[in-house]
Amino acid sequence: QKEVEQNSGPLSVPEGAIASLNCTYSDRGSQSFFWYRQYSGKSPELIMFIYSNGDKEDGRFTAQLNKASQYVSLLIRDSQPSDSATYLCAVYNQGGKLIFGQGTELSVKP
Amino acid sequence: ETGVTQTPRHLVMGMTNKKSLKCEQHLGHNAMYWYKQSAKKPLELMFVYSLEERVENNSVPSRFSPECPNSSHLFLHLHTLQPEDSALYLCASSRDPSAAGTDTQYFGPGTRLTVL
């Protein structure tokens, strides 16, 4: 079992829709969770992080964390073509290592 | 710009060449990292330096040799690489790796390496 799992996609949504990206993790003791966005040929850039159960909103982005179910998700409201990228979920495990998922490719169609 | 720079941005080398990748961070961070990113695979952590001391070496082949002369600079020396080493090599930095779980890593633009 992979420590951090994401559907590789591609996930295709129409412009203006809500994109929902999901991530599950295996280490129940994990405490903090990060979402990075990576455009093709570019490096990952931090979108947001979340530590506590529940929702955290930042502009059009909302991170949702459910530690009991060991999943974290990222919602993108009013999706734009410029949101088309690969989204990486990263989790700090109990050993203090930041483990990345393989990423979900998102395509927003005009 | 994240405050982490990498040079060169692209590198093509033969298997017998020796080359070096350079990373510099302007964020006042204490830790620096090398990652390898291959197509359709998760980022693979290669090396971690905290306060210029290597604290992590994830079973990386000896043909990759890191060097951290100070907290702002990190190098990855390459020699006798294999074609399967072709990948995007990313440098990252963070403020305080001892604050495990809350320490955010910021990435440089990467070096696209092709080994012929």
PDB file of N, CA, C and O in Angstrom, chain A residues 37-45, chain B residues 9 37 88 90 108-110 112:
ATOM      1  N   ARG A  37       0.482  22.576  -6.436  1.00  0.00           N
ATOM      2  CA  ARG A  37       0.077  22.590  -7.833  1.00  0.00           C
ATOM      3  C   ARG A  37       1.330  22.587  -8.685  1.00  0.00           C
ATOM      4  O   ARG A  37       2.278  23.327  -8.404  1.00  0.00           O
ATOM      5  N   GLN A  38       1.331  21.782  -9.733  1.00  0.00           N
ATOM      6  CA  GLN A  38       2.494  21.706 -10.614  1.00  0.00           C
ATOM      7  C   GLN A  38       2.036  21.800 -12.059  1.00  0.00           C
ATOM      8  O   GLN A  38       1.383  20.891 -12.573  1.00  0.00           O
ATOM      9  N   TYR A  39       2.379  22.900 -12.692  1.00  0.00           N
ATOM     10  CA  TYR A  39       2.122  23.036 -14.122  1.00  0.00           C
ATOM     11  C   TYR A  39       3.138  22.209 -14.890  1.00  0.00           C
ATOM     12  O   TYR A  39       4.254  21.981 -14.408  1.00  0.00           O
ATOM     13  N   SER A  40       2.756  21.790 -16.069  1.00  0.00           N
ATOM     14  CA  SER A  40       3.618  20.945 -16.890  1.00  0.00           C
ATOM     15  C   SER A  40       4.979  21.590 -17.101  1.00  0.00           C
ATOM     16  O   SER A  40       5.072  22.749 -17.521  1.00  0.00           O
ATOM     17  N   GLY A  41       6.012  20.860 -16.772  1.00  0.00           N
ATOM     18  CA  GLY A  41       7.367  21.359 -16.964  1.00  0.00           C
ATOM     19  C   GLY A  41       7.839  22.330 -15.900  1.00  0.00           C
ATOM     20  O   GLY A  41       8.954  22.860 -15.993  1.00  0.00           O
ATOM     21  N   LYS A  42       7.004  22.568 -14.896  1.00  0.00           N
ATOM     22  CA  LYS A  42       7.360  23.516 -13.832  1.00  0.00           C
ATOM     23  C   LYS A  42       7.523  22.780 -12.506  1.00  0.00           C
ATOM     24  O   LYS A  42       7.284  21.578 -12.412  1.00  0.00           O
ATOM     25  N   SER A  43       7.912  23.507 -11.490  1.00  0.00           N
ATOM     26  CA  SER A  43       8.089  22.908 -10.173  1.00  0.00           C
ATOM     27  C   SER A  43       6.811  23.042  -9.341  1.00  0.00           C
ATOM     28  O   SER A  43       5.953  23.871  -9.643  1.00  0.00           O
ATOM     29  N   PRO A  44       6.676  22.224  -8.310  1.00  0.00           N
ATOM     30  CA  PRO A  44       5.487  22.322  -7.448  1.00  0.00           C
ATOM     31  C   PRO A  44       5.448  23.646  -6.704  1.00  0.00           C
ATOM     32  O   PRO A  44       6.478  24.142  -6.235  1.00  0.00           O
ATOM     33  N   GLU A  45       4.252  24.228  -6.599  1.00  0.00           N
ATOM     34  CA  GLU A  45       4.066  25.443  -5.818  1.00  0.00           C
ATOM     35  C   GLU A  45       2.982  25.177  -4.779  1.00  0.00           C
ATOM     36  O   GLU A  45       1.959  24.549  -5.071  1.00  0.00           O
TER      37      GLU A  45
ATOM     38  N   ARG B   9      18.962  25.009 -15.891  1.00  0.00           N
ATOM     39  CA  ARG B   9      17.573  24.591 -15.999  1.00  0.00           C
ATOM     40  C   ARG B   9      17.429  23.329 -16.852  1.00  0.00           C
ATOM     41  O   ARG B   9      16.514  22.534 -16.638  1.00  0.00           O
ATOM     42  N   GLN B  37      12.147  13.688  -9.716  1.00  0.00           N
ATOM     43  CA  GLN B  37      10.790  13.482 -10.212  1.00  0.00           C
ATOM     44  C   GLN B  37      10.847  12.862 -11.603  1.00  0.00           C
ATOM     45  O   GLN B  37      11.244  13.515 -12.566  1.00  0.00           O
ATOM     46  N   LEU B  88      13.495  15.133 -13.743  1.00  0.00           N
ATOM     47  CA  LEU B  88      13.518  16.506 -13.243  1.00  0.00           C
ATOM     48  C   LEU B  88      14.065  16.460 -11.819  1.00  0.00           C
ATOM     49  O   LEU B  88      13.532  15.744 -10.970  1.00  0.00           O
ATOM     50  N   LEU B  90      14.666  18.420  -8.459  1.00  0.00           N
ATOM     51  CA  LEU B  90      14.123  19.578  -7.761  1.00  0.00           C
ATOM     52  C   LEU B  90      14.850  19.798  -6.451  1.00  0.00           C
ATOM     53  O   LEU B  90      15.112  18.862  -5.698  1.00  0.00           O
ATOM     54  N   GLY B 108      12.459  24.992  -5.915  1.00  0.00           N
ATOM     55  CA  GLY B 108      13.048  25.704  -7.024  1.00  0.00           C
ATOM     56  C   GLY B 108      12.444  25.244  -8.335  1.00  0.00           C
ATOM     57  O   GLY B 108      11.618  24.327  -8.357  1.00  0.00           O
ATOM     58  N   PRO B 109      12.853  25.850  -9.457  1.00  0.00           N
ATOM     59  CA  PRO B 109      12.259  25.538 -10.755  1.00  0.00           C
ATOM     60  C   PRO B 109      12.670  24.200 -11.322  1.00  0.00           C
ATOM     61  O   PRO B 109      12.045  23.704 -12.254  1.00  0.00           O
ATOM     62  N   GLY B 110      13.740  23.592 -10.785  1.00  0.00           N
ATOM     63  CA  GLY B 110      14.149  22.284 -11.249  1.00  0.00           C
ATOM     64  C   GLY B 110      15.183  22.323 -12.361  1.00  0.00           C
ATOM     65  O   GLY B 110      15.330  23.330 -13.076  1.00  0.00           O
ATOM     66  N   ARG B 112      16.039  19.957 -15.637  1.00  0.00           N
ATOM     67  CA  ARG B 112      15.631  18.824 -16.475  1.00  0.00           C
ATOM     68  C   ARG B 112      16.890  18.156 -16.987  1.00  0.00           C
ATOM     69  O   ARG B 112      17.628  18.716 -17.784  1.00  0.00           O
TER      70      ARG B 112
END
